[in-house]
Coordinates of C-alpha atoms in Angstrom, one line a residue:
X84 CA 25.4 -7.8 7.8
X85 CA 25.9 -4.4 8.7
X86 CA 26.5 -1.1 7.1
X87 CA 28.7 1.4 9.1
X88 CA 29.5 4.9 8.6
X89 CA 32.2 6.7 10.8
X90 CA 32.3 11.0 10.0
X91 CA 31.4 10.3 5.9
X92 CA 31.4 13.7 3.8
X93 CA 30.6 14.2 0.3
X94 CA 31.4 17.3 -1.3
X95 CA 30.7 18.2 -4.7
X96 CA 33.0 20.2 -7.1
X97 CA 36.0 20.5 -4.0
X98 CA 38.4 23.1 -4.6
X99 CA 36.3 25.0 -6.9
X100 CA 33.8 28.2 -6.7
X101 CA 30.9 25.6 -6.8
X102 CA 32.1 23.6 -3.9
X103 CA 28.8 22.2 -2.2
X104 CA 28.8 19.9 0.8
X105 CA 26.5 17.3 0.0
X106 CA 27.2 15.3 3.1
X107 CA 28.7 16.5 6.3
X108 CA 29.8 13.9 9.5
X109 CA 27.6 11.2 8.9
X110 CA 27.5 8.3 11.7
X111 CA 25.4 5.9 11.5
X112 CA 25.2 1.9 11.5
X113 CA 22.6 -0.1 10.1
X114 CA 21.8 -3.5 11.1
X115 CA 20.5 -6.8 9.8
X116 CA 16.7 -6.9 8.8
X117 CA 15.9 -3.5 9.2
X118 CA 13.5 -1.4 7.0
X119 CA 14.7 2.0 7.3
X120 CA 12.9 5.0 6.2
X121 CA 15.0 8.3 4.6
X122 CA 13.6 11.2 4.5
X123 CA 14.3 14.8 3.7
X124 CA 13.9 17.7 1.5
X125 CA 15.5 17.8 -1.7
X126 CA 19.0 18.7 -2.0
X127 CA 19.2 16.9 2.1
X128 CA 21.5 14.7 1.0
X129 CA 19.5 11.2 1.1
X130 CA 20.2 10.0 -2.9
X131 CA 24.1 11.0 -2.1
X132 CA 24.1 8.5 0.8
X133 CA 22.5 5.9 -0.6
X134 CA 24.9 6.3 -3.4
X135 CA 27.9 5.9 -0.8
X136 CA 25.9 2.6 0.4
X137 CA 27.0 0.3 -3.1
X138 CA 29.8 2.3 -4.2
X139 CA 28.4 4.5 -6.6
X140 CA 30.0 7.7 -5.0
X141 CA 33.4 8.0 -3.3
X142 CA 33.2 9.6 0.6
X143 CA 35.6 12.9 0.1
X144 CA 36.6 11.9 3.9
X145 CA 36.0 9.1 6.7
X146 CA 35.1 5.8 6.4
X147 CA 32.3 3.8 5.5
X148 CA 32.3 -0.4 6.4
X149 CA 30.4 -3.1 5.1
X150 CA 30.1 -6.1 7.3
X151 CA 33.5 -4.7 9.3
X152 CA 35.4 -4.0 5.9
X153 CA 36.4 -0.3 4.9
X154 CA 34.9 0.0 1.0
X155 CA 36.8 3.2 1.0
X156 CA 40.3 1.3 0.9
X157 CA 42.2 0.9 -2.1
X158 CA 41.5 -2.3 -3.9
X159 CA 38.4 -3.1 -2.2
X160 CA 35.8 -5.2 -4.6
X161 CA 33.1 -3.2 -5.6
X162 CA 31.7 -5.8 -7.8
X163 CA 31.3 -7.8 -5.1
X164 CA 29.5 -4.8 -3.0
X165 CA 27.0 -4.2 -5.4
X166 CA 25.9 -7.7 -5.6
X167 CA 25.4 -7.8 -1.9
X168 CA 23.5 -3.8 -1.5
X169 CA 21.4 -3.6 -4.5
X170 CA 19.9 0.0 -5.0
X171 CA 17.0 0.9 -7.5
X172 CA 16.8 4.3 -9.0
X173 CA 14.2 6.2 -8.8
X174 CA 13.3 6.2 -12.4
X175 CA 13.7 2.5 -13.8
X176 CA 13.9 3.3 -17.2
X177 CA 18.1 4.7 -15.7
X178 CA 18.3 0.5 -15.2
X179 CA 16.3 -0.9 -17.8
X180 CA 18.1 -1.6 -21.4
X181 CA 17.6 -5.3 -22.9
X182 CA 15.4 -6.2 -25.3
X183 CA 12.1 -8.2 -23.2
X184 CA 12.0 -8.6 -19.2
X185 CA 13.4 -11.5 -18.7
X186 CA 17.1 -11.0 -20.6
X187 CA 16.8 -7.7 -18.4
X188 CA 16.5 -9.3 -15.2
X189 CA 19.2 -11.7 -16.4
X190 CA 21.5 -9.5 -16.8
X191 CA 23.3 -9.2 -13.2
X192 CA 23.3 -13.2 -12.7
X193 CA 24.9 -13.3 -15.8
X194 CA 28.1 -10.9 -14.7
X195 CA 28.0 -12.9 -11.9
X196 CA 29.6 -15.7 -14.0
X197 CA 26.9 -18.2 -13.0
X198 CA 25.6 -21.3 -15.1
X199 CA 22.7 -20.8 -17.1
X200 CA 20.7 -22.8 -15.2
X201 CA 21.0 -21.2 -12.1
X202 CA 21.0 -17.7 -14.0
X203 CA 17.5 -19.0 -15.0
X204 CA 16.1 -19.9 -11.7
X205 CA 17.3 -16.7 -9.8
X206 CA 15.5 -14.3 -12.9
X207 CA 12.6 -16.9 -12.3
X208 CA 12.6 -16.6 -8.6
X209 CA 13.0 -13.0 -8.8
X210 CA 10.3 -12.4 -11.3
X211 CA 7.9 -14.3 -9.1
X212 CA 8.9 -12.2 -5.9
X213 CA 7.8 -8.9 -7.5
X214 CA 4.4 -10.3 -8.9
X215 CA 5.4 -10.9 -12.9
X216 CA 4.2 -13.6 -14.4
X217 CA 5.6 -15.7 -17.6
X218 CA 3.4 -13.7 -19.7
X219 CA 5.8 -10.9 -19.2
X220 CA 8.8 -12.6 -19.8
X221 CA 9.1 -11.8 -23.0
X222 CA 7.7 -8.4 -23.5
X223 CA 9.9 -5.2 -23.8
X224 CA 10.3 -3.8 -20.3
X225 CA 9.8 0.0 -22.1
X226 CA 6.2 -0.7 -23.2
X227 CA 4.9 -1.9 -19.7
X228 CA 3.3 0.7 -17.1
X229 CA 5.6 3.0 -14.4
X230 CA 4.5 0.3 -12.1
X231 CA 5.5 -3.2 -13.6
X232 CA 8.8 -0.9 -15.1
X233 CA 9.6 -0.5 -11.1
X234 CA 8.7 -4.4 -10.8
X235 CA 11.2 -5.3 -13.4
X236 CA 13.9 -2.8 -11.8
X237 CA 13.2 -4.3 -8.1
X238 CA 13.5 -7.8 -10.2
X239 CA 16.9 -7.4 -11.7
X240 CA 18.5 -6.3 -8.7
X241 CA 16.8 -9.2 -6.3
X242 CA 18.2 -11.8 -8.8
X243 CA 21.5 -10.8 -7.6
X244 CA 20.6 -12.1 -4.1
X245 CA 21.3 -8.9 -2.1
X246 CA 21.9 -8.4 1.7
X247 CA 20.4 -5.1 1.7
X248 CA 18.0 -3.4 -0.8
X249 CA 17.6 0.5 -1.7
X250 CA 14.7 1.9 -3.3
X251 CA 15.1 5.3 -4.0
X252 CA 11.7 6.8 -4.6
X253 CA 9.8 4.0 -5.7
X254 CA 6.6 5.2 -5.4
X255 CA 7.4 8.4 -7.5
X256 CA 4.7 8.9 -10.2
X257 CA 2.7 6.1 -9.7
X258 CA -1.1 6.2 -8.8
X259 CA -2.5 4.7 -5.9
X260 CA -3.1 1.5 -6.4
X261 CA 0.0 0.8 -7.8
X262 CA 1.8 2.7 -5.1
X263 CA 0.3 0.5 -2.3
X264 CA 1.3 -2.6 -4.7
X265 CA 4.6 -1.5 -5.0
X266 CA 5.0 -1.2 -1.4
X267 CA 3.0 -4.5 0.0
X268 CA 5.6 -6.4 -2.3
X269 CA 8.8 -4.4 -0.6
X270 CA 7.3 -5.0 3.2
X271 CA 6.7 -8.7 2.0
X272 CA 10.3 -9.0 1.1
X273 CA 11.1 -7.8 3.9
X274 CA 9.1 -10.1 6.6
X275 CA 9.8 -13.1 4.1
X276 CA 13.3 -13.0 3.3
X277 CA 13.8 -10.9 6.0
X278 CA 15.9 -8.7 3.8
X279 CA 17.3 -5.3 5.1
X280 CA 15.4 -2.3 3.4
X281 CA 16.5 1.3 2.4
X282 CA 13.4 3.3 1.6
X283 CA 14.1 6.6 0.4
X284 CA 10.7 8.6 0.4
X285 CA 8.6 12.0 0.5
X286 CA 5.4 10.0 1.6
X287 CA 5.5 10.5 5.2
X288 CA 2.4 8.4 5.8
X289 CA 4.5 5.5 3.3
X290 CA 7.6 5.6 6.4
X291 CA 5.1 6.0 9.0
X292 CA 3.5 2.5 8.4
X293 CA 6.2 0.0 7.0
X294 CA 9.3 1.5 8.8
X295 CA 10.8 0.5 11.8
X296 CA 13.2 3.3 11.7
X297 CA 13.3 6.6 10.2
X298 CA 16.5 8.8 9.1
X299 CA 15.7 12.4 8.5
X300 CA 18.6 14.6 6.6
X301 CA 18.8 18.0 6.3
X302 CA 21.4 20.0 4.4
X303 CA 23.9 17.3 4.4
X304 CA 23.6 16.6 7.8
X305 CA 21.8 14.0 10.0
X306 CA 19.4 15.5 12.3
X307 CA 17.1 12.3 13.5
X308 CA 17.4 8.5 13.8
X309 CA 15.0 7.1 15.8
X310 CA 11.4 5.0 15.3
X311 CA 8.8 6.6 13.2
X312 CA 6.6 7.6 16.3
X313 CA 9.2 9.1 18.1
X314 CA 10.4 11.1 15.0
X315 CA 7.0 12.5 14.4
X316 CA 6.7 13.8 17.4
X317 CA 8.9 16.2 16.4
X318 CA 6.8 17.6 13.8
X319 CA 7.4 21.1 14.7
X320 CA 11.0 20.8 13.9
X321 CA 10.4 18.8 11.0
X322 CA 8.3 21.5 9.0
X323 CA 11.1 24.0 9.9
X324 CA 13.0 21.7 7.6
X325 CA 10.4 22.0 5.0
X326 CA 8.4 18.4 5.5
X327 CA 6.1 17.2 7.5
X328 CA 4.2 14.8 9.5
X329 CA 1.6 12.2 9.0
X330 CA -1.4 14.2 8.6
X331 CA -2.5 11.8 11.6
X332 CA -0.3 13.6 13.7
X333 CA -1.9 17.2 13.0
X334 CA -5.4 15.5 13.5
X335 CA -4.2 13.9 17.2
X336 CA -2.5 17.3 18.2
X337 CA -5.7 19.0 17.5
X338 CA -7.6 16.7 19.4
X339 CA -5.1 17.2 22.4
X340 CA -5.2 21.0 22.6
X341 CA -9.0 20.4 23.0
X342 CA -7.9 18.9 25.9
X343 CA -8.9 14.8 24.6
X344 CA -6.6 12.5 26.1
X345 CA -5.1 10.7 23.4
X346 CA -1.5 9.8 22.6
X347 CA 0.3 11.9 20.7
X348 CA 2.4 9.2 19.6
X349 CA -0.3 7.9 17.1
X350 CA 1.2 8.0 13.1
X351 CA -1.2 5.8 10.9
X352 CA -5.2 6.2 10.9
X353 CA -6.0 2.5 12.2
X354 CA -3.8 3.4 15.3
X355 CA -5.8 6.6 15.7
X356 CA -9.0 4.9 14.6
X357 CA -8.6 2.5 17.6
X358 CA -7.4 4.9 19.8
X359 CA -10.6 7.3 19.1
X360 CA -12.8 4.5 19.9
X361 CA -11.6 3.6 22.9
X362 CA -12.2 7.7 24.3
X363 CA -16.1 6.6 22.7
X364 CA -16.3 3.6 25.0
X365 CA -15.9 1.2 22.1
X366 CA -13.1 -1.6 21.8
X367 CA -11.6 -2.5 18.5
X368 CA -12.4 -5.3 16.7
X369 CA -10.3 -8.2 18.0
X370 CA -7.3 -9.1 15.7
X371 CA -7.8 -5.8 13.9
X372 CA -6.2 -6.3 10.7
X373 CA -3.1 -4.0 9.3
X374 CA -4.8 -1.7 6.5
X375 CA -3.0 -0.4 3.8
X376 CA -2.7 2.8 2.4
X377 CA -5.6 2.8 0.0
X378 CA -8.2 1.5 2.3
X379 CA -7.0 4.4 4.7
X380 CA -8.0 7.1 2.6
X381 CA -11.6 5.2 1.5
X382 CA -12.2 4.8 5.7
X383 CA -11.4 8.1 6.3
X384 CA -14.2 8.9 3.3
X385 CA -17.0 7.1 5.3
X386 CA -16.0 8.7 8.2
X387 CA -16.5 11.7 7.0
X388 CA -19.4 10.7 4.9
X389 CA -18.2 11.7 1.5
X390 CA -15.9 10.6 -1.2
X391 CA -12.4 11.0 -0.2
X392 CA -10.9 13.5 -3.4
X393 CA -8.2 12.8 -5.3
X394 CA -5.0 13.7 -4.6
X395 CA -5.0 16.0 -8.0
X396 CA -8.7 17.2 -7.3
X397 CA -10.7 14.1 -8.9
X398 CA -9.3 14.6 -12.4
X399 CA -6.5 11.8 -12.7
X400 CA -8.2 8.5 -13.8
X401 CA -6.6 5.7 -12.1
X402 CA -5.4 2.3 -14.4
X403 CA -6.1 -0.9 -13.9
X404 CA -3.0 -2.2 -13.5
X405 CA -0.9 0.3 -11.7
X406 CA 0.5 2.3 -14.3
X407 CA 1.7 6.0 -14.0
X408 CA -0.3 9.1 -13.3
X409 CA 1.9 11.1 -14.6
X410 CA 5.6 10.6 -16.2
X411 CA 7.1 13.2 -14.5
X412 CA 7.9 13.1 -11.0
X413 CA 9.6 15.6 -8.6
X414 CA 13.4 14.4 -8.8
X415 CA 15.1 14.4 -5.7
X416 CA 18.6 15.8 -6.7
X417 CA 20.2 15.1 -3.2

């Protein structure tokens, strides 16, 4: 499986006083397995490209390929595309529309012109994969939280049995707790079906721990496409673009103009964690074990011997199950 793009450009309103490049040259491959992070202000360009990626847009000029066939030729099947690169929006409720969960997830298998049975086992399958039980089979997907709506979303696309999955914003709105659920079910995907993953994001500690690969854009245009850690490095350049770095990184560069020695390639806190005990003449735990985004921010607490605020100031409450914060979220119009 690969995805291929040879000098794609998107513009918007061509030919009229409104004209707007949205994408400008774009090369870039992407190969089997990956999980890709893409990041970038809004208006950058990320939600055009993933858009190109299953057919939703048309490239104004060059070529885009899908395992070595041009999707930008006459005739090609798109049906058959979007069965393969599956892409959830970032609000579910744009994807959600039948009656109770499970006729939802159904829904793709069934255009797929598959028997029942096997339309059943794929919405079963999928509904298992994302953490949803039979007791939510037949409950309408609008009355569950922003969290198990996303679930459902990531479900009805997965039954289709996609190559490559997109997830534009997934996190967006969503607490804690169900943020880091929502993202220890797409890294499991990915180590267990060793599915290809899009991750479209503003969460630069999100890309910095479950990416292999990061994709900045900026104004249309791609400006890096290397590993996290190398990308980060760059942090200078990348607030001139308006974001930022891992707040790890700002922590180790303080450290090394104090003259510390530590490596300024360090992106998540259990990297610099380690790393700081080893200046203390301490070794890390043997078999130290990955932490997730949660327990990062209650660690960093007890280092600092108080309780780690809230993002909003203390005042959210959190739910029980993951629901929403908030129901609005910043929209990322690029």
């Amino acid at each position: 499986m690969s995805i291929r793009a040879v000098n794609l450009c998107h513009v918007y309103g061509q030919g009229t006083a409104l004209e707007q490049y949205a994408l400008k040259n774009i090369n870039l491959e992407i190969g089997d397995g990956q999980f890709i992070g893409l990041i970038g202000h809004t208006g950058s360009g990320k939600s055009t490209l993933i858009q190109h990626f299953n057919g939703l847009l048309k490239a104004t000029s060059g070529e885009l390929f899908y395992n070595g066939e041009n999707i930008c030729a006459p005739g090609y099947d798109m049906k058959k595309l979007r069965s393969k690169v599956g892409l959830v929006f970032q609000y579910p409720e744009h994807q959600l529309f039948e009656v109770d969960v499970f006729s939802d997830v159904c829904f793709g298998p069934k255009n797929l012109g598959l028997s029942e049975e096997e339309i059943r086992e794929r919405a079963e399958e999928a509904l298992s994969l994302v953490g949803l039980d039979e007791s939510y089979y037949k409950q309408s997907p609008f009355e569950l939280s922003g969290g198990q709506k996303r679930r459902v979303a990531i479900a009805g696309v997965l039954a289709m049995h996609p190559e490559v999955l997109i997830l534009d914003e997934p996190t967006a709105g969503l607490d804690p707790k169900g943020r880091d659920e929502i993202l220890g079910e797409i890294e499991k995907l990915h180590r267990e079906k060793n599915m290809t993953i899009i991750l479209v994001s503003h969460s630069m500690e999100d890309v910095a721990r479950y990416a292999d690969r990061l994709i900045v854009m900026n104004h249309g245009e791609k400006m890096f496409d290397d590993t996290p850690r190398n990308v980060f490095r760059h942090y200078r350049e990348l607030e001139a673009m308006g974001l930022a770095a891992p707040q790890v990184t700002y922590i180790v560069q303080a450290l090394r103009e104090q003259g510390i020695p530590i490596d300024d390639g360090l992106i998540t806190v259990e990297e610099a964690r380690d790393a700081i005990l080893r200046l203390v003449g301490k070794e890390p735990a043997a078999g130290s074990r990955k932490v997730d985004a949660a327990e990062e921010r209650e660690e960093l607490a007890a280092e600092a011997g108080k309780k780690a605020p809230a993002k909003d100031g203390g005042n959210s409450p959190l739910s029980p199950d993951g629901a929403e914060l908030t129901e609005t979220a910043g929209k990322d119009e690029g």
